[in-house]
PDB file of C-alpha atoms in Angstrom:
ATOM      1  CA  UNK A   1     108.702  85.649  91.477  1.00 70.00           C
ATOM      2  CA  UNK A   2     107.420  88.963  91.874  1.00 86.00           C
ATOM      3  CA  UNK A   3     107.388  89.444  95.371  1.00 92.00           C
ATOM      4  CA  UNK A   4     105.511  92.160  97.761  1.00 95.00           C
ATOM      5  CA  UNK A   5     107.549  95.243  96.496  1.00 94.00           C
ATOM      6  CA  UNK A   6     107.115  94.224  92.751  1.00 91.00           C
ATOM      7  CA  UNK A   7     103.412  93.520  93.005  1.00 94.00           C
ATOM      8  CA  UNK A   8     102.935  96.578  94.894  1.00 94.00           C
ATOM      9  CA  UNK A   9     105.017  98.628  92.362  1.00 92.00           C
ATOM     10  CA  UNK A  10     102.971  97.193  89.580  1.00 91.00           C
ATOM     11  CA  UNK A  11      99.777  98.245  91.585  1.00 95.00           C
ATOM     12  CA  UNK A  12     101.061 101.515  92.172  1.00 93.00           C
ATOM     13  CA  UNK A  13     101.888 102.285  88.361  1.00 91.00           C
ATOM     14  CA  UNK A  14      98.758 100.922  86.966  1.00 94.00           C
ATOM     15  CA  UNK A  15      96.053 102.438  89.545  1.00 96.00           C
ATOM     16  CA  UNK A  16      95.999 105.819  87.857  1.00 95.00           C
ATOM     17  CA  UNK A  17      95.307 104.413  84.818  1.00 94.00           C
ATOM     18  CA  UNK A  18      92.790 101.567  85.550  1.00 96.00           C
ATOM     19  CA  UNK A  19      90.583 102.833  88.613  1.00 97.00           C
ATOM     20  CA  UNK A  20      87.409 104.340  87.366  1.00 97.00           C
ATOM     21  CA  UNK A  21      87.754 103.045  83.918  1.00 96.00           C
ATOM     22  CA  UNK A  22      85.716 100.284  82.483  1.00 97.00           C
ATOM     23  CA  UNK A  23      86.927  97.248  81.059  1.00 98.00           C
ATOM     24  CA  UNK A  24      85.389  97.447  77.627  1.00 97.00           C
ATOM     25  CA  UNK A  25      87.124  94.570  76.610  1.00 97.00           C
ATOM     26  CA  UNK A  26      88.494  91.477  77.815  1.00 98.00           C
ATOM     27  CA  UNK A  27      90.236  88.538  75.715  1.00 97.00           C
ATOM     28  CA  UNK A  28      91.666  85.321  77.790  1.00 98.00           C
ATOM     29  CA  UNK A  29      94.128  83.929  75.216  1.00 97.00           C
ATOM     30  CA  UNK A  30      95.223  81.098  77.332  1.00 96.00           C
ATOM     31  CA  UNK A  31      92.942  78.933  78.905  1.00 96.00           C
ATOM     32  CA  UNK A  32      95.064  77.902  81.764  1.00 96.00           C
ATOM     33  CA  UNK A  33      95.017  81.570  83.049  1.00 97.00           C
ATOM     34  CA  UNK A  34      91.633  81.231  84.131  1.00 97.00           C
ATOM     35  CA  UNK A  35      91.138  77.736  85.415  1.00 95.00           C
ATOM     36  CA  UNK A  36      88.982  76.377  86.693  1.00 95.00           C
ATOM     37  CA  UNK A  37      86.968  78.783  84.885  1.00 97.00           C
ATOM     38  CA  UNK A  38      86.803  78.831  80.885  1.00 97.00           C
ATOM     39  CA  UNK A  39      88.019  81.936  79.403  1.00 98.00           C
ATOM     40  CA  UNK A  40      84.490  82.583  78.165  1.00 97.00           C
ATOM     41  CA  UNK A  41      82.970  82.321  81.656  1.00 97.00           C
ATOM     42  CA  UNK A  42      85.937  85.067  83.485  1.00 98.00           C
ATOM     43  CA  UNK A  43      85.368  87.225  80.280  1.00 98.00           C
ATOM     44  CA  UNK A  44      81.641  87.544  80.510  1.00 97.00           C
ATOM     45  CA  UNK A  45      81.915  87.661  84.606  1.00 97.00           C
ATOM     46  CA  UNK A  46      84.036  91.267  84.218  1.00 98.00           C
ATOM     47  CA  UNK A  47      83.827  92.643  80.856  1.00 97.00           C
ATOM     48  CA  UNK A  48      81.685  95.949  80.941  1.00 97.00           C
ATOM     49  CA  UNK A  49      82.239  96.430  84.660  1.00 98.00           C
ATOM     50  CA  UNK A  50      83.951  99.930  85.854  1.00 98.00           C
ATOM     51  CA  UNK A  51      87.182  99.113  88.039  1.00 98.00           C
ATOM     52  CA  UNK A  52      86.560 100.679  91.628  1.00 98.00           C
ATOM     53  CA  UNK A  53      89.876  99.794  93.349  1.00 98.00           C
ATOM     54  CA  UNK A  54      92.922  98.280  92.298  1.00 98.00           C
ATOM     55  CA  UNK A  55      94.546  96.881  95.378  1.00 98.00           C
ATOM     56  CA  UNK A  56      96.939  94.175  96.656  1.00 98.00           C
ATOM     57  CA  UNK A  57      96.967  91.309  99.056  1.00 98.00           C
ATOM     58  CA  UNK A  58     100.026  89.212  99.610  1.00 97.00           C
ATOM     59  CA  UNK A  59     101.370  88.823  95.992  1.00 97.00           C
ATOM     60  CA  UNK A  60      97.932  88.857  94.576  1.00 98.00           C
ATOM     61  CA  UNK A  61      96.883  91.962  92.581  1.00 98.00           C
ATOM     62  CA  UNK A  62      92.852  92.454  93.676  1.00 98.00           C
ATOM     63  CA  UNK A  63      90.604  94.268  90.895  1.00 98.00           C
ATOM     64  CA  UNK A  64      87.342  95.380  92.730  1.00 98.00           C
ATOM     65  CA  UNK A  65      85.069  95.825  89.740  1.00 98.00           C
ATOM     66  CA  UNK A  66      81.719  97.009  90.344  1.00 97.00           C
ATOM     67  CA  UNK A  67      78.951  95.384  91.956  1.00 97.00           C
ATOM     68  CA  UNK A  68      81.489  93.512  94.114  1.00 98.00           C
ATOM     69  CA  UNK A  69      83.008  91.334  91.628  1.00 98.00           C
ATOM     70  CA  UNK A  70      86.521  90.691  92.331  1.00 98.00           C
ATOM     71  CA  UNK A  71      89.308  89.501  89.820  1.00 98.00           C
ATOM     72  CA  UNK A  72      92.388  87.949  91.530  1.00 98.00           C
ATOM     73  CA  UNK A  73      95.570  87.984  89.675  1.00 98.00           C
ATOM     74  CA  UNK A  74      98.773  86.358  90.614  1.00 97.00           C
ATOM     75  CA  UNK A  75     102.059  86.834  88.595  1.00 94.00           C
ATOM     76  CA  UNK A  76     103.579  83.527  89.254  1.00 93.00           C
ATOM     77  CA  UNK A  77     107.143  83.035  87.948  1.00 85.00           C
ATOM     78  CA  UNK A  78     107.536  85.368  85.135  1.00 88.00           C
ATOM     79  CA  UNK A  79     104.091  87.169  84.749  1.00 91.00           C
ATOM     80  CA  UNK A  80     103.730  91.007  84.343  1.00 89.00           C
ATOM     81  CA  UNK A  81     101.265  93.438  83.125  1.00 93.00           C
ATOM     82  CA  UNK A  82     102.323  96.105  80.516  1.00 92.00           C
ATOM     83  CA  UNK A  83     100.460  98.983  79.710  1.00 91.00           C
ATOM     84  CA  UNK A  84     100.229 100.073  75.827  1.00 91.00           C
ATOM     85  CA  UNK A  85     103.302  97.784  75.156  1.00 88.00           C
ATOM     86  CA  UNK A  86     105.338  99.118  72.339  1.00 81.00           C
ATOM     87  CA  UNK A  87     106.576  96.754  70.604  1.00 81.00           C
ATOM     88  CA  UNK A  88     104.162  94.532  71.216  1.00 80.00           C
ATOM     89  CA  UNK A  89     104.684  91.576  73.640  1.00 81.00           C
ATOM     90  CA  UNK A  90     105.609  88.035  72.521  1.00 85.00           C
ATOM     91  CA  UNK A  91     103.649  86.412  75.485  1.00 93.00           C
ATOM     92  CA  UNK A  92     100.415  87.864  75.778  1.00 96.00           C
ATOM     93  CA  UNK A  93      98.057  85.720  77.756  1.00 97.00           C
ATOM     94  CA  UNK A  94      95.105  88.064  78.474  1.00 97.00           C
ATOM     95  CA  UNK A  95      94.255  91.368  77.030  1.00 97.00           C
ATOM     96  CA  UNK A  96      92.117  94.119  78.757  1.00 97.00           C
ATOM     97  CA  UNK A  97      90.629  97.049  76.794  1.00 97.00           C
ATOM     98  CA  UNK A  98      90.427 100.194  79.121  1.00 96.00           C
ATOM     99  CA  UNK A  99      89.357 102.459  76.090  1.00 93.00           C
ATOM    100  CA  UNK A 100      92.364 104.709  75.944  1.00 91.00           C
ATOM    101  CA  UNK A 101      94.703 102.294  77.250  1.00 92.00           C
ATOM    102  CA  UNK A 102      95.308  98.589  76.127  1.00 94.00           C
ATOM    103  CA  UNK A 103      96.925  96.396  79.013  1.00 95.00           C
ATOM    104  CA  UNK A 104      98.178  93.123  78.401  1.00 96.00           C
ATOM    105  CA  UNK A 105      99.496  90.111  80.806  1.00 96.00           C
ATOM    106  CA  UNK A 106     102.698  88.813  79.661  1.00 93.00           C
ATOM    107  CA  UNK A 107     103.895  85.244  80.707  1.00 94.00           C
ATOM    108  CA  UNK A 108     106.427  83.523  79.070  1.00 92.00           C
ATOM    109  CA  UNK A 109     106.118  80.473  81.418  1.00 92.00           C
ATOM    110  CA  UNK A 110     102.420  80.631  81.636  1.00 94.00           C
ATOM    111  CA  UNK A 111     102.094  80.091  85.626  1.00 95.00           C
ATOM    112  CA  UNK A 112     100.277  83.342  85.987  1.00 96.00           C
ATOM    113  CA  UNK A 113      96.423  82.906  87.045  1.00 97.00           C
ATOM    114  CA  UNK A 114      93.241  85.003  87.180  1.00 98.00           C
ATOM    115  CA  UNK A 115      90.529  83.950  89.359  1.00 98.00           C
ATOM    116  CA  UNK A 116      87.170  85.240  90.659  1.00 98.00           C
ATOM    117  CA  UNK A 117      85.516  85.775  93.764  1.00 98.00           C
ATOM    118  CA  UNK A 118      82.093  87.254  93.925  1.00 97.00           C
ATOM    119  CA  UNK A 119      81.083  89.264  96.880  1.00 98.00           C
ATOM    120  CA  UNK A 120      83.192  90.123 100.257  1.00 97.00           C
ATOM    121  CA  UNK A 121      82.385  86.889 101.900  1.00 98.00           C
ATOM    122  CA  UNK A 122      84.116  85.063  99.052  1.00 98.00           C
ATOM    123  CA  UNK A 123      86.648  87.426  98.859  1.00 98.00           C
ATOM    124  CA  UNK A 124      87.609  86.992 102.512  1.00 98.00           C
ATOM    125  CA  UNK A 125      87.214  83.148 102.306  1.00 98.00           C
ATOM    126  CA  UNK A 126      89.650  83.059  99.453  1.00 98.00           C
ATOM    127  CA  UNK A 127      92.338  84.790 101.236  1.00 98.00           C
ATOM    128  CA  UNK A 128      91.638  83.372 104.842  1.00 97.00           C
ATOM    129  CA  UNK A 129      92.512  79.828 103.099  1.00 97.00           C
ATOM    130  CA  UNK A 130      95.823  81.132 101.656  1.00 97.00           C
ATOM    131  CA  UNK A 131      97.531  84.124 103.189  1.00 98.00           C
ATOM    132  CA  UNK A 132      98.547  85.227 106.704  1.00 97.00           C
ATOM    133  CA  UNK A 133      99.568  88.681 108.171  1.00 97.00           C
ATOM    134  CA  UNK A 134     100.400  91.312 105.833  1.00 97.00           C
ATOM    135  CA  UNK A 135     104.391  92.117 106.884  1.00 97.00           C
ATOM    136  CA  UNK A 136     104.009  96.037 106.552  1.00 97.00           C
ATOM    137  CA  UNK A 137     100.511  96.337 108.883  1.00 96.00           C
ATOM    138  CA  UNK A 138     100.634  96.996 112.312  1.00 95.00           C
ATOM    139  CA  UNK A 139      99.441  93.136 113.336  1.00 95.00           C
ATOM    140  CA  UNK A 140     102.709  91.816 111.984  1.00 97.00           C
ATOM    141  CA  UNK A 141     104.592  92.437 115.699  1.00 98.00           C
ATOM    142  CA  UNK A 142     107.611  90.324 116.988  1.00 97.00           C
ATOM    143  CA  UNK A 143     105.109  88.677 119.389  1.00 97.00           C
ATOM    144  CA  UNK A 144     102.860  87.471 116.554  1.00 97.00           C
ATOM    145  CA  UNK A 145     105.881  86.406 114.783  1.00 98.00           C
ATOM    146  CA  UNK A 146     106.839  84.425 117.589  1.00 98.00           C
ATOM    147  CA  UNK A 147     103.660  82.785 118.579  1.00 97.00           C
ATOM    148  CA  UNK A 148     103.765  81.757 114.893  1.00 97.00           C
ATOM    149  CA  UNK A 149     106.966  80.516 114.641  1.00 98.00           C
ATOM    150  CA  UNK A 150     106.641  78.316 117.994  1.00 97.00           C
ATOM    151  CA  UNK A 151     104.021  76.275 115.829  1.00 96.00           C
ATOM    152  CA  UNK A 152     106.390  75.342 113.181  1.00 97.00           C
ATOM    153  CA  UNK A 153     109.433  72.929 113.112  1.00 96.00           C
ATOM    154  CA  UNK A 154     110.451  74.111 109.418  1.00 97.00           C
ATOM    155  CA  UNK A 155     113.728  76.115 108.870  1.00 97.00           C
ATOM    156  CA  UNK A 156     112.915  79.435 109.405  1.00 98.00           C
ATOM    157  CA  UNK A 157     113.554  80.183 105.530  1.00 98.00           C
ATOM    158  CA  UNK A 158     110.686  77.716 104.757  1.00 97.00           C
ATOM    159  CA  UNK A 159     108.724  79.233 107.703  1.00 98.00           C
ATOM    160  CA  UNK A 160     109.015  82.990 105.956  1.00 98.00           C
ATOM    161  CA  UNK A 161     107.990  81.691 102.555  1.00 97.00           C
ATOM    162  CA  UNK A 162     105.014  80.027 103.970  1.00 97.00           C
ATOM    163  CA  UNK A 163     102.358  82.444 102.524  1.00 97.00           C
ATOM    164  CA  UNK A 164     100.068  81.391 105.175  1.00 97.00           C
ATOM    165  CA  UNK A 165     102.082  82.763 107.779  1.00 97.00           C
ATOM    166  CA  UNK A 166     103.387  85.785 106.102  1.00 97.00           C
ATOM    167  CA  UNK A 167     102.067  87.071 103.021  1.00 97.00           C
ATOM    168  CA  UNK A 168     103.996  88.606 100.204  1.00 97.00           C
ATOM    169  CA  UNK A 169     107.645  87.301 101.403  1.00 97.00           C
ATOM    170  CA  UNK A 170     109.595  85.308  98.884  1.00 93.00           C
ATOM    171  CA  UNK A 171     112.912  84.054  98.022  1.00 94.00           C
ATOM    172  CA  UNK A 172     114.582  87.371  98.041  1.00 94.00           C
ATOM    173  CA  UNK A 173     113.403  89.186 100.574  1.00 95.00           C
ATOM    174  CA  UNK A 174     113.550  86.350 103.123  1.00 97.00           C
ATOM    175  CA  UNK A 175     117.221  85.981 102.523  1.00 97.00           C
ATOM    176  CA  UNK A 176     117.668  89.620 103.156  1.00 97.00           C
ATOM    177  CA  UNK A 177     115.844  89.598 106.114  1.00 98.00           C
ATOM    178  CA  UNK A 178     117.309  86.763 107.717  1.00 98.00           C
ATOM    179  CA  UNK A 179     121.343  88.458 106.911  1.00 98.00           C
ATOM    180  CA  UNK A 180     119.705  91.649 108.603  1.00 98.00           C
ATOM    181  CA  UNK A 181     118.395  89.537 111.580  1.00 98.00           C
ATOM    182  CA  UNK A 182     121.731  87.538 111.803  1.00 98.00           C
ATOM    183  CA  UNK A 183     119.605  84.335 112.025  1.00 98.00           C
ATOM    184  CA  UNK A 184     120.731  81.264 109.887  1.00 98.00           C
ATOM    185  CA  UNK A 185     118.199  79.937 107.444  1.00 98.00           C
ATOM    186  CA  UNK A 186     118.335  76.327 108.735  1.00 98.00           C
ATOM    187  CA  UNK A 187     117.477  77.135 112.201  1.00 98.00           C
ATOM    188  CA  UNK A 188     114.175  75.464 113.136  1.00 97.00           C
ATOM    189  CA  UNK A 189     111.689  78.251 113.361  1.00 98.00           C
ATOM    190  CA  UNK A 190     110.041  76.740 117.085  1.00 97.00           C
ATOM    191  CA  UNK A 191     113.750  77.331 118.289  1.00 97.00           C
ATOM    192  CA  UNK A 192     113.831  81.163 117.791  1.00 98.00           C
ATOM    193  CA  UNK A 193     113.948  83.484 120.759  1.00 97.00           C
ATOM    194  CA  UNK A 194     111.659  86.274 121.138  1.00 98.00           C
ATOM    195  CA  UNK A 195     114.923  88.763 120.407  1.00 98.00           C
ATOM    196  CA  UNK A 196     115.334  86.678 117.197  1.00 98.00           C
ATOM    197  CA  UNK A 197     111.731  87.115 116.144  1.00 98.00           C
ATOM    198  CA  UNK A 198     112.027  90.735 116.684  1.00 98.00           C
ATOM    199  CA  UNK A 199     115.224  91.043 114.741  1.00 98.00           C
ATOM    200  CA  UNK A 200     113.600  88.776 112.113  1.00 98.00           C
ATOM    201  CA  UNK A 201     110.490  90.971 112.170  1.00 98.00           C
ATOM    202  CA  UNK A 202     112.376  94.162 111.606  1.00 98.00           C
ATOM    203  CA  UNK A 203     114.749  92.664 108.727  1.00 98.00           C
ATOM    204  CA  UNK A 204     111.676  91.928 106.866  1.00 98.00           C
ATOM    205  CA  UNK A 205     110.033  94.845 106.877  1.00 97.00           C
ATOM    206  CA  UNK A 206     113.486  97.054 106.489  1.00 96.00           C
ATOM    207  CA  UNK A 207     114.135  94.523 103.208  1.00 95.00           C
ATOM    208  CA  UNK A 208     110.598  94.656 101.929  1.00 97.00           C
ATOM    209  CA  UNK A 209     110.755  98.795 102.430  1.00 95.00           C
ATOM    210  CA  UNK A 210     113.674  99.201 100.567  1.00 94.00           C
ATOM    211  CA  UNK A 211     112.493  96.762  97.727  1.00 92.00           C
ATOM    212  CA  UNK A 212     109.482  99.438  97.605  1.00 92.00           C
ATOM    213  CA  UNK A 213     111.791 102.226  97.279  1.00 91.00           C
ATOM    214  CA  UNK A 214     113.878 100.786  94.643  1.00 89.00           C
ATOM    215  CA  UNK A 215     110.562  99.870  92.718  1.00 79.00           C
ATOM    216  CA  UNK A 216     111.238  96.130  93.100  1.00 81.00           C
ATOM    217  CA  UNK A 217     114.095  93.863  91.916  1.00 77.00           C
ATOM    218  CA  UNK A 218     114.994  92.887  88.505  1.00 64.00           C
ATOM    219  CA  UNK A 219     116.937  89.774  88.600  1.00 60.00           C
ATOM    220  CA  UNK A 220     115.315  87.667  85.878  1.00 59.00           C
ATOM    221  CA  UNK A 221     112.072  88.929  84.483  1.00 57.00           C
ATOM    222  CA  UNK A 222     110.308  91.737  86.533  1.00 50.00           C
ATOM    223  CA  UNK A 223     109.361  94.842  84.633  1.00 56.00           C
ATOM    224  CA  UNK A 224     106.983  97.784  85.684  1.00 52.00           C
ATOM    225  CA  UNK A 225     103.805  98.330  83.744  1.00 59.00           C
ATOM    226  CA  UNK A 226     106.218 100.634  81.505  1.00 58.00           C
ATOM    227  CA  UNK A 227     108.458  97.753  80.745  1.00 64.00           C
ATOM    228  CA  UNK A 228     111.192  99.500  83.248  1.00 61.00           C
ATOM    229  CA  UNK A 229     113.253  97.282  85.494  1.00 67.00           C
ATOM    230  CA  UNK A 230     113.233  97.692  89.116  1.00 72.00           C
ATOM    231  CA  UNK A 231     116.756  98.750  91.273  1.00 78.00           C
ATOM    232  CA  UNK A 232     116.795  96.520  94.232  1.00 79.00           C
ATOM    233  CA  UNK A 233     119.269  93.603  92.863  1.00 79.00           C
ATOM    234  CA  UNK A 234     121.643  96.537  93.016  1.00 84.00           C
ATOM    235  CA  UNK A 235     121.269  96.973  96.880  1.00 86.00           C
ATOM    236  CA  UNK A 236     120.936  93.208  98.039  1.00 92.00           C
ATOM    237  CA  UNK A 237     123.507  92.359 100.674  1.00 95.00           C
ATOM    238  CA  UNK A 238     123.666  88.563 100.194  1.00 97.00           C
ATOM    239  CA  UNK A 239     120.818  87.483  97.781  1.00 95.00           C
ATOM    240  CA  UNK A 240     122.737  86.310  94.429  1.00 93.00           C
ATOM    241  CA  UNK A 241     126.482  87.174  95.915  1.00 95.00           C
ATOM    242  CA  UNK A 242     127.668  83.651  96.262  1.00 96.00           C
ATOM    243  CA  UNK A 243     131.419  83.867  96.316  1.00 97.00           C
ATOM    244  CA  UNK A 244     131.445  87.274  97.391  1.00 97.00           C
ATOM    245  CA  UNK A 245     132.507  88.998 100.469  1.00 98.00           C
ATOM    246  CA  UNK A 246     130.138  89.762 103.229  1.00 98.00           C
ATOM    247  CA  UNK A 247     129.301  93.566 103.790  1.00 96.00           C
ATOM    248  CA  UNK A 248     129.612  93.233 107.325  1.00 96.00           C
ATOM    249  CA  UNK A 249     132.492  90.730 108.294  1.00 97.00           C
ATOM    250  CA  UNK A 250     134.301  89.978 104.806  1.00 97.00           C
ATOM    251  CA  UNK A 251     133.684  86.388 105.166  1.00 97.00           C
ATOM    252  CA  UNK A 252     132.524  84.642 101.922  1.00 98.00           C
ATOM    253  CA  UNK A 253     128.617  84.385 100.876  1.00 98.00           C
ATOM    254  CA  UNK A 254     127.514  81.023 100.534  1.00 97.00           C
ATOM    255  CA  UNK A 255     124.852  79.470  98.392  1.00 97.00           C
ATOM    256  CA  UNK A 256     122.583  76.446 100.304  1.00 96.00           C
ATOM    257  CA  UNK A 257     119.491  74.750  99.283  1.00 95.00           C
ATOM    258  CA  UNK A 258     116.581  75.462 101.753  1.00 95.00           C
ATOM    259  CA  UNK A 259     113.202  74.720 101.157  1.00 88.00           C
ATOM    260  CA  UNK A 260     113.928  73.879  97.518  1.00 91.00           C
ATOM    261  CA  UNK A 261     115.420  77.389  96.836  1.00 93.00           C
ATOM    262  CA  UNK A 262     118.658  78.660  96.570  1.00 95.00           C
ATOM    263  CA  UNK A 263     119.555  80.462  99.761  1.00 98.00           C
ATOM    264  CA  UNK A 264     122.382  82.730 100.563  1.00 97.00           C
ATOM    265  CA  UNK A 265     124.119  83.123 103.796  1.00 98.00           C
ATOM    266  CA  UNK A 266     126.883  84.499 105.598  1.00 98.00           C
ATOM    267  CA  UNK A 267     127.968  81.749 108.127  1.00 97.00           C
ATOM    268  CA  UNK A 268     130.128  83.696 110.098  1.00 97.00           C
ATOM    269  CA  UNK A 269     127.126  86.455 110.795  1.00 98.00           C
ATOM    270  CA  UNK A 270     124.370  83.774 110.547  1.00 98.00           C
ATOM    271  CA  UNK A 271     125.908  81.142 112.957  1.00 97.00           C
ATOM    272  CA  UNK A 272     124.203  77.562 111.618  1.00 95.00           C
ATOM    273  CA  UNK A 273     122.690  75.729 114.148  1.00 93.00           C
ATOM    274  CA  UNK A 274     124.347  72.587 115.236  1.00 82.00           C
ATOM    275  CA  UNK A 275     122.220  70.012 114.264  1.00 68.00           C
ATOM    276  CA  UNK A 276     121.538  71.602 110.791  1.00 56.00           C
ATOM    277  CA  UNK A 277     123.339  69.723 107.595  1.00 52.00           C
ATOM    278  CA  UNK A 278     123.312  70.380 103.993  1.00 50.00           C
TER     279      UNK A 278
END
């Protein structure tokens, strides 16, 4: 699933091509994409409106349209936005006509979504119910993370994946952050010390920043709007490195299952909590 760096990469590439332009045509080809709205309802709400700003919140792309209409787009597992694709995409779920550009939402597994928020209050309510702090903003401090962690008995890996606590961090960047922090993914969040929370905070920021510099990670499906893959996968320290040597100590990287997700760890650098079992 595209995470914060991948979504921000898409936003950065698309913004110059969509901001200030009018959505001259919108065609929702897959009714699942717009649920609970019918395709015709969503098309009518946004077609003909000017795109004021293309933003991001967590893993959502936020299309701010004129008259305070917001299209909230989530890529989910395999969704991506492609600008003037050549050859044409094979799994187009939505088409946007921007006049001099054609933009398509391509999604082989059909998990991506588009939702509407009408007005700033509805937008705030939508995100308040779904997302926590942005990890690249000043509010994401070690103290804030420690206060959140004290309220959760979940493994720290699951805690970081909970979008209501930290927005935008997914499986890849959680593994990379915990390795940098030398914290085992099975450690209960409420047992983390202040020093460990500070290390995790720094690990999250460092991993995300490297992901942004690398234009995201392409392990399966991620591409930017021009169809180009990211390069963070070439810089990952443990994620997908099962059986390889830890870059810090030489121990073998192991793959575990945490919170239902494949999780990569060096159990010499990241000491397993005593009660943890896999």
